Amino acid sequence: MKNTIKRYVKLRFQTKINHDDQTDSYEFTTRGQLFHKGSQDYLRFEEDLSDDHSVQTTMKWDGRELMLIRQGSILMRQGFIVGEETLGRYVTPDASWETKAMTEKLSVQWPSGKNRGRIKLVYKFMLQGQETGTHEVRLTLEEDTTK
């Protein structure tokens, strides 16, 4: 994706968390914007957590690191680099925790023409030193031509 024009996308966000013998899943669909600035690509969308709480999510991709930035009722900043442990932070109105991610897989493909784009991310996550399991995140992106 080389142009600086904002493109609107429809996206499907799916996450699975495997911890011990349990699997939790979470999924939603929304619309977002995709744009290029400097040497990085950005995907921005809003996630509704409840009727009165939402989070603005930005994913920033430089070709090596995917940076996840969440702002709203939850603040979070976490980088993901394949084969590396990265530090981050997760903040709620009540507390702030250090996070660590060990990224196992990361693939980013932006939509072009009639092709869908995909982001796939698999990582082990720790919150304040406690392992929360293996997280598998999949985003499917499709250009939204209705806007």
PDB file of C-alpha atoms in Angstrom:
ATOM      1  CA  MET A   1       0.000   0.000   0.000  1.00  0.00           C
ATOM      2  CA  LYS A   2       1.879   3.064  -1.193  1.00  0.00           C
ATOM      3  CA  ASN A   3      -0.606   5.909  -1.532  1.00  0.00           C
ATOM      4  CA  THR A   4      -1.367   8.441   1.209  1.00  0.00           C
ATOM      5  CA  ILE A   5      -5.095   8.542   0.478  1.00  0.00           C
ATOM      6  CA  LYS A   6      -7.320   7.226   3.252  1.00  0.00           C
ATOM      7  CA  ARG A   7      -9.210   4.153   2.158  1.00  0.00           C
ATOM      8  CA  TYR A   8     -12.270   2.924   3.973  1.00  0.00           C
ATOM      9  CA  VAL A   9     -12.414  -0.757   4.838  1.00  0.00           C
ATOM     10  CA  LYS A  10     -14.843  -3.230   6.336  1.00  0.00           C
ATOM     11  CA  LEU A  11     -13.110  -5.445   8.826  1.00  0.00           C
ATOM     12  CA  ARG A  12     -13.808  -8.613  10.720  1.00  0.00           C
ATOM     13  CA  PHE A  13     -11.808  -8.985  13.926  1.00  0.00           C
ATOM     14  CA  GLN A  14     -11.500 -12.448  15.478  1.00  0.00           C
ATOM     15  CA  THR A  15      -9.443 -13.480  18.478  1.00  0.00           C
ATOM     16  CA  LYS A  16      -8.963 -16.797  20.246  1.00  0.00           C
ATOM     17  CA  ILE A  17      -7.164 -17.119  23.554  1.00  0.00           C
ATOM     18  CA  ASN A  18      -5.941 -20.562  24.617  1.00  0.00           C
ATOM     19  CA  HIS A  19      -4.993 -20.795  28.284  1.00  0.00           C
ATOM     20  CA  ASP A  20      -4.570 -24.083  30.127  1.00  0.00           C
ATOM     21  CA  ASP A  21      -7.440 -26.207  28.799  1.00  0.00           C
ATOM     22  CA  GLN A  22      -9.760 -23.276  28.037  1.00  0.00           C
ATOM     23  CA  THR A  23     -10.400 -21.373  24.829  1.00  0.00           C
ATOM     24  CA  ASP A  24     -12.081 -17.975  24.808  1.00  0.00           C
ATOM     25  CA  SER A  25     -13.227 -16.372  21.559  1.00  0.00           C
ATOM     26  CA  TYR A  26     -14.216 -12.840  20.666  1.00  0.00           C
ATOM     27  CA  GLU A  27     -15.367 -11.486  17.317  1.00  0.00           C
ATOM     28  CA  PHE A  28     -16.812  -8.287  15.864  1.00  0.00           C
ATOM     29  CA  THR A  29     -17.189  -6.476  12.557  1.00  0.00           C
ATOM     30  CA  THR A  30     -16.736  -2.760  12.009  1.00  0.00           C
ATOM     31  CA  ARG A  31     -15.527  -0.189   9.510  1.00  0.00           C
ATOM     32  CA  GLY A  32     -12.180   1.526   9.575  1.00  0.00           C
ATOM     33  CA  GLN A  33      -9.626   3.569   7.661  1.00  0.00           C
ATOM     34  CA  LEU A  34      -6.410   2.429   6.059  1.00  0.00           C
ATOM     35  CA  PHE A  35      -3.692   4.932   5.161  1.00  0.00           C
ATOM     36  CA  HIS A  36       0.041   5.322   4.587  1.00  0.00           C
ATOM     37  CA  LYS A  37       2.120   8.000   6.332  1.00  0.00           C
ATOM     38  CA  GLY A  38       5.884   8.300   6.077  1.00  0.00           C
ATOM     39  CA  SER A  39       7.214   4.756   5.858  1.00  0.00           C
ATOM     40  CA  GLN A  40       4.355   3.174   7.812  1.00  0.00           C
ATOM     41  CA  ASP A  41       0.877   1.855   7.131  1.00  0.00           C
ATOM     42  CA  TYR A  42      -1.971   2.504   9.541  1.00  0.00           C
ATOM     43  CA  LEU A  43      -5.280   0.776  10.167  1.00  0.00           C
ATOM     44  CA  ARG A  44      -7.657   2.664  12.464  1.00  0.00           C
ATOM     45  CA  PHE A  45     -11.043   1.476  13.744  1.00  0.00           C
ATOM     46  CA  GLU A  46     -13.359   1.757  16.727  1.00  0.00           C
ATOM     47  CA  GLU A  47     -14.237  -1.135  19.003  1.00  0.00           C
ATOM     48  CA  ASP A  48     -17.419  -0.943  21.091  1.00  0.00           C
ATOM     49  CA  LEU A  49     -16.803  -2.648  24.439  1.00  0.00           C
ATOM     50  CA  SER A  50     -20.275  -1.870  25.845  1.00  0.00           C
ATOM     51  CA  ASP A  51     -23.078   0.657  25.383  1.00  0.00           C
ATOM     52  CA  ASP A  52     -21.059   3.449  26.967  1.00  0.00           C
ATOM     53  CA  HIS A  53     -17.439   2.324  26.456  1.00  0.00           C
ATOM     54  CA  SER A  54     -15.479   2.242  23.220  1.00  0.00           C
ATOM     55  CA  VAL A  55     -11.829   2.083  22.229  1.00  0.00           C
ATOM     56  CA  GLN A  56     -10.131   3.691  19.227  1.00  0.00           C
ATOM     57  CA  THR A  57      -7.664   1.099  17.912  1.00  0.00           C
ATOM     58  CA  THR A  58      -4.717   1.867  15.654  1.00  0.00           C
ATOM     59  CA  MET A  59      -2.451  -0.763  14.133  1.00  0.00           C
ATOM     60  CA  LYS A  60       0.804   0.653  12.786  1.00  0.00           C
ATOM     61  CA  TRP A  61       2.930  -1.520  10.462  1.00  0.00           C
ATOM     62  CA  ASP A  62       6.491  -0.684   9.392  1.00  0.00           C
ATOM     63  CA  GLY A  63       7.268  -3.977   7.632  1.00  0.00           C
ATOM     64  CA  ARG A  64       8.847  -5.547  10.732  1.00  0.00           C
ATOM     65  CA  GLU A  65       6.862  -4.469  13.792  1.00  0.00           C
ATOM     66  CA  LEU A  66       3.104  -4.294  14.240  1.00  0.00           C
ATOM     67  CA  MET A  67       2.284  -1.736  16.940  1.00  0.00           C
ATOM     68  CA  LEU A  68      -1.133  -1.998  18.585  1.00  0.00           C
ATOM     69  CA  ILE A  69      -2.376   1.248  20.160  1.00  0.00           C
ATOM     70  CA  ARG A  70      -5.745   1.355  21.936  1.00  0.00           C
ATOM     71  CA  GLN A  71      -7.181   4.605  23.325  1.00  0.00           C
ATOM     72  CA  GLY A  72     -10.447   5.131  25.186  1.00  0.00           C
ATOM     73  CA  SER A  73     -11.780   3.413  28.287  1.00  0.00           C
ATOM     74  CA  ILE A  74      -8.742   1.110  27.908  1.00  0.00           C
ATOM     75  CA  LEU A  75      -5.270   2.377  27.029  1.00  0.00           C
ATOM     76  CA  MET A  76      -2.839  -0.110  25.571  1.00  0.00           C
ATOM     77  CA  ARG A  77       0.406   0.008  23.660  1.00  0.00           C
ATOM     78  CA  GLN A  78       2.037  -3.250  22.567  1.00  0.00           C
ATOM     79  CA  GLY A  79       4.475  -4.034  19.775  1.00  0.00           C
ATOM     80  CA  PHE A  80       4.774  -7.390  18.015  1.00  0.00           C
ATOM     81  CA  ILE A  81       7.963  -8.596  16.271  1.00  0.00           C
ATOM     82  CA  VAL A  82       8.303 -12.240  15.180  1.00  0.00           C
ATOM     83  CA  GLY A  83      10.667 -14.184  17.434  1.00  0.00           C
ATOM     84  CA  GLU A  84      11.117 -11.337  19.924  1.00  0.00           C
ATOM     85  CA  GLU A  85       9.734 -10.488  23.334  1.00  0.00           C
ATOM     86  CA  THR A  86       8.326  -6.960  23.440  1.00  0.00           C
ATOM     87  CA  LEU A  87       7.221  -4.886  26.420  1.00  0.00           C
ATOM     88  CA  GLY A  88       4.036  -2.850  26.581  1.00  0.00           C
ATOM     89  CA  ARG A  89       1.441  -1.391  28.931  1.00  0.00           C
ATOM     90  CA  TYR A  90      -2.271  -1.985  29.601  1.00  0.00           C
ATOM     91  CA  VAL A  91      -4.178   0.708  31.525  1.00  0.00           C
ATOM     92  CA  THR A  92      -7.759   0.779  32.827  1.00  0.00           C
ATOM     93  CA  PRO A  93      -9.388   3.479  34.988  1.00  0.00           C
ATOM     94  CA  ASP A  94      -8.483   1.338  38.022  1.00  0.00           C
ATOM     95  CA  ALA A  95      -4.956   0.044  37.333  1.00  0.00           C
ATOM     96  CA  SER A  96      -1.912  -0.035  35.069  1.00  0.00           C
ATOM     97  CA  TRP A  97      -0.034  -3.228  34.187  1.00  0.00           C
ATOM     98  CA  GLU A  98       3.166  -4.075  32.342  1.00  0.00           C
ATOM     99  CA  THR A  99       2.662  -6.449  29.423  1.00  0.00           C
ATOM    100  CA  LYS A 100       4.983  -8.747  27.482  1.00  0.00           C
ATOM    101  CA  ALA A 101       4.341 -10.435  24.162  1.00  0.00           C
ATOM    102  CA  MET A 102       6.386 -13.208  22.546  1.00  0.00           C
ATOM    103  CA  THR A 103       5.320 -13.157  18.904  1.00  0.00           C
ATOM    104  CA  GLU A 104       5.253 -16.519  17.147  1.00  0.00           C
ATOM    105  CA  LYS A 105       3.620 -15.559  13.826  1.00  0.00           C
ATOM    106  CA  LEU A 106       2.848 -12.264  12.127  1.00  0.00           C
ATOM    107  CA  SER A 107       1.595 -11.694   8.618  1.00  0.00           C
ATOM    108  CA  VAL A 108       0.208  -8.451   7.182  1.00  0.00           C
ATOM    109  CA  GLN A 109      -1.402  -8.198   3.738  1.00  0.00           C
ATOM    110  CA  TRP A 110      -3.328  -5.046   2.821  1.00  0.00           C
ATOM    111  CA  PRO A 111      -6.340  -5.209   0.473  1.00  0.00           C
ATOM    112  CA  SER A 112      -5.697  -4.297  -3.148  1.00  0.00           C
ATOM    113  CA  GLY A 113      -8.123  -4.269  -6.023  1.00  0.00           C
ATOM    114  CA  LYS A 114     -10.608  -7.058  -5.431  1.00  0.00           C
ATOM    115  CA  ASN A 115      -8.293  -8.918  -3.065  1.00  0.00           C
ATOM    116  CA  ARG A 116      -9.028  -9.008   0.623  1.00  0.00           C
ATOM    117  CA  GLY A 117      -6.365  -8.083   3.091  1.00  0.00           C
ATOM    118  CA  ARG A 118      -5.468 -10.080   6.164  1.00  0.00           C
ATOM    119  CA  ILE A 119      -3.575  -9.646   9.379  1.00  0.00           C
ATOM    120  CA  LYS A 120      -2.689 -12.759  11.349  1.00  0.00           C
ATOM    121  CA  LEU A 121      -0.933 -12.571  14.678  1.00  0.00           C
ATOM    122  CA  VAL A 122      -0.091 -15.364  17.137  1.00  0.00           C
ATOM    123  CA  TYR A 123       1.636 -14.527  20.426  1.00  0.00           C
ATOM    124  CA  LYS A 124       2.066 -15.575  24.038  1.00  0.00           C
ATOM    125  CA  PHE A 125       0.971 -12.774  26.357  1.00  0.00           C
ATOM    126  CA  MET A 126       1.867 -11.881  29.933  1.00  0.00           C
ATOM    127  CA  LEU A 127       0.076  -9.309  32.074  1.00  0.00           C
ATOM    128  CA  GLN A 128       2.025  -8.119  35.135  1.00  0.00           C
ATOM    129  CA  GLY A 129       4.166 -11.279  34.986  1.00  0.00           C
ATOM    130  CA  GLN A 130       1.203 -13.688  34.710  1.00  0.00           C
ATOM    131  CA  GLU A 131       0.805 -15.710  31.511  1.00  0.00           C
ATOM    132  CA  THR A 132      -2.631 -15.155  29.951  1.00  0.00           C
ATOM    133  CA  GLY A 133      -2.201 -17.773  27.238  1.00  0.00           C
ATOM    134  CA  THR A 134      -1.603 -17.928  23.514  1.00  0.00           C
ATOM    135  CA  HIS A 135      -3.549 -15.317  21.591  1.00  0.00           C
ATOM    136  CA  GLU A 136      -4.466 -15.778  17.930  1.00  0.00           C
ATOM    137  CA  VAL A 137      -5.771 -12.645  16.222  1.00  0.00           C
ATOM    138  CA  ARG A 138      -7.154 -12.551  12.677  1.00  0.00           C
ATOM    139  CA  LEU A 139      -8.393  -9.500  10.833  1.00  0.00           C
ATOM    140  CA  THR A 140      -9.983  -9.751   7.414  1.00  0.00           C
ATOM    141  CA  LEU A 141     -10.087  -6.447   5.524  1.00  0.00           C
ATOM    142  CA  GLU A 142     -12.141  -5.571   2.480  1.00  0.00           C
ATOM    143  CA  GLU A 143     -12.326  -2.213   0.739  1.00  0.00           C
ATOM    144  CA  ASP A 144     -15.580  -0.429   1.581  1.00  0.00           C
ATOM    145  CA  THR A 145     -16.819   1.274  -1.566  1.00  0.00           C
ATOM    146  CA  THR A 146     -20.046   2.543   0.043  1.00  0.00           C
ATOM    147  CA  LYS A 147     -18.381   5.655   1.477  1.00  0.00           C
TER     148      LYS A 147
END
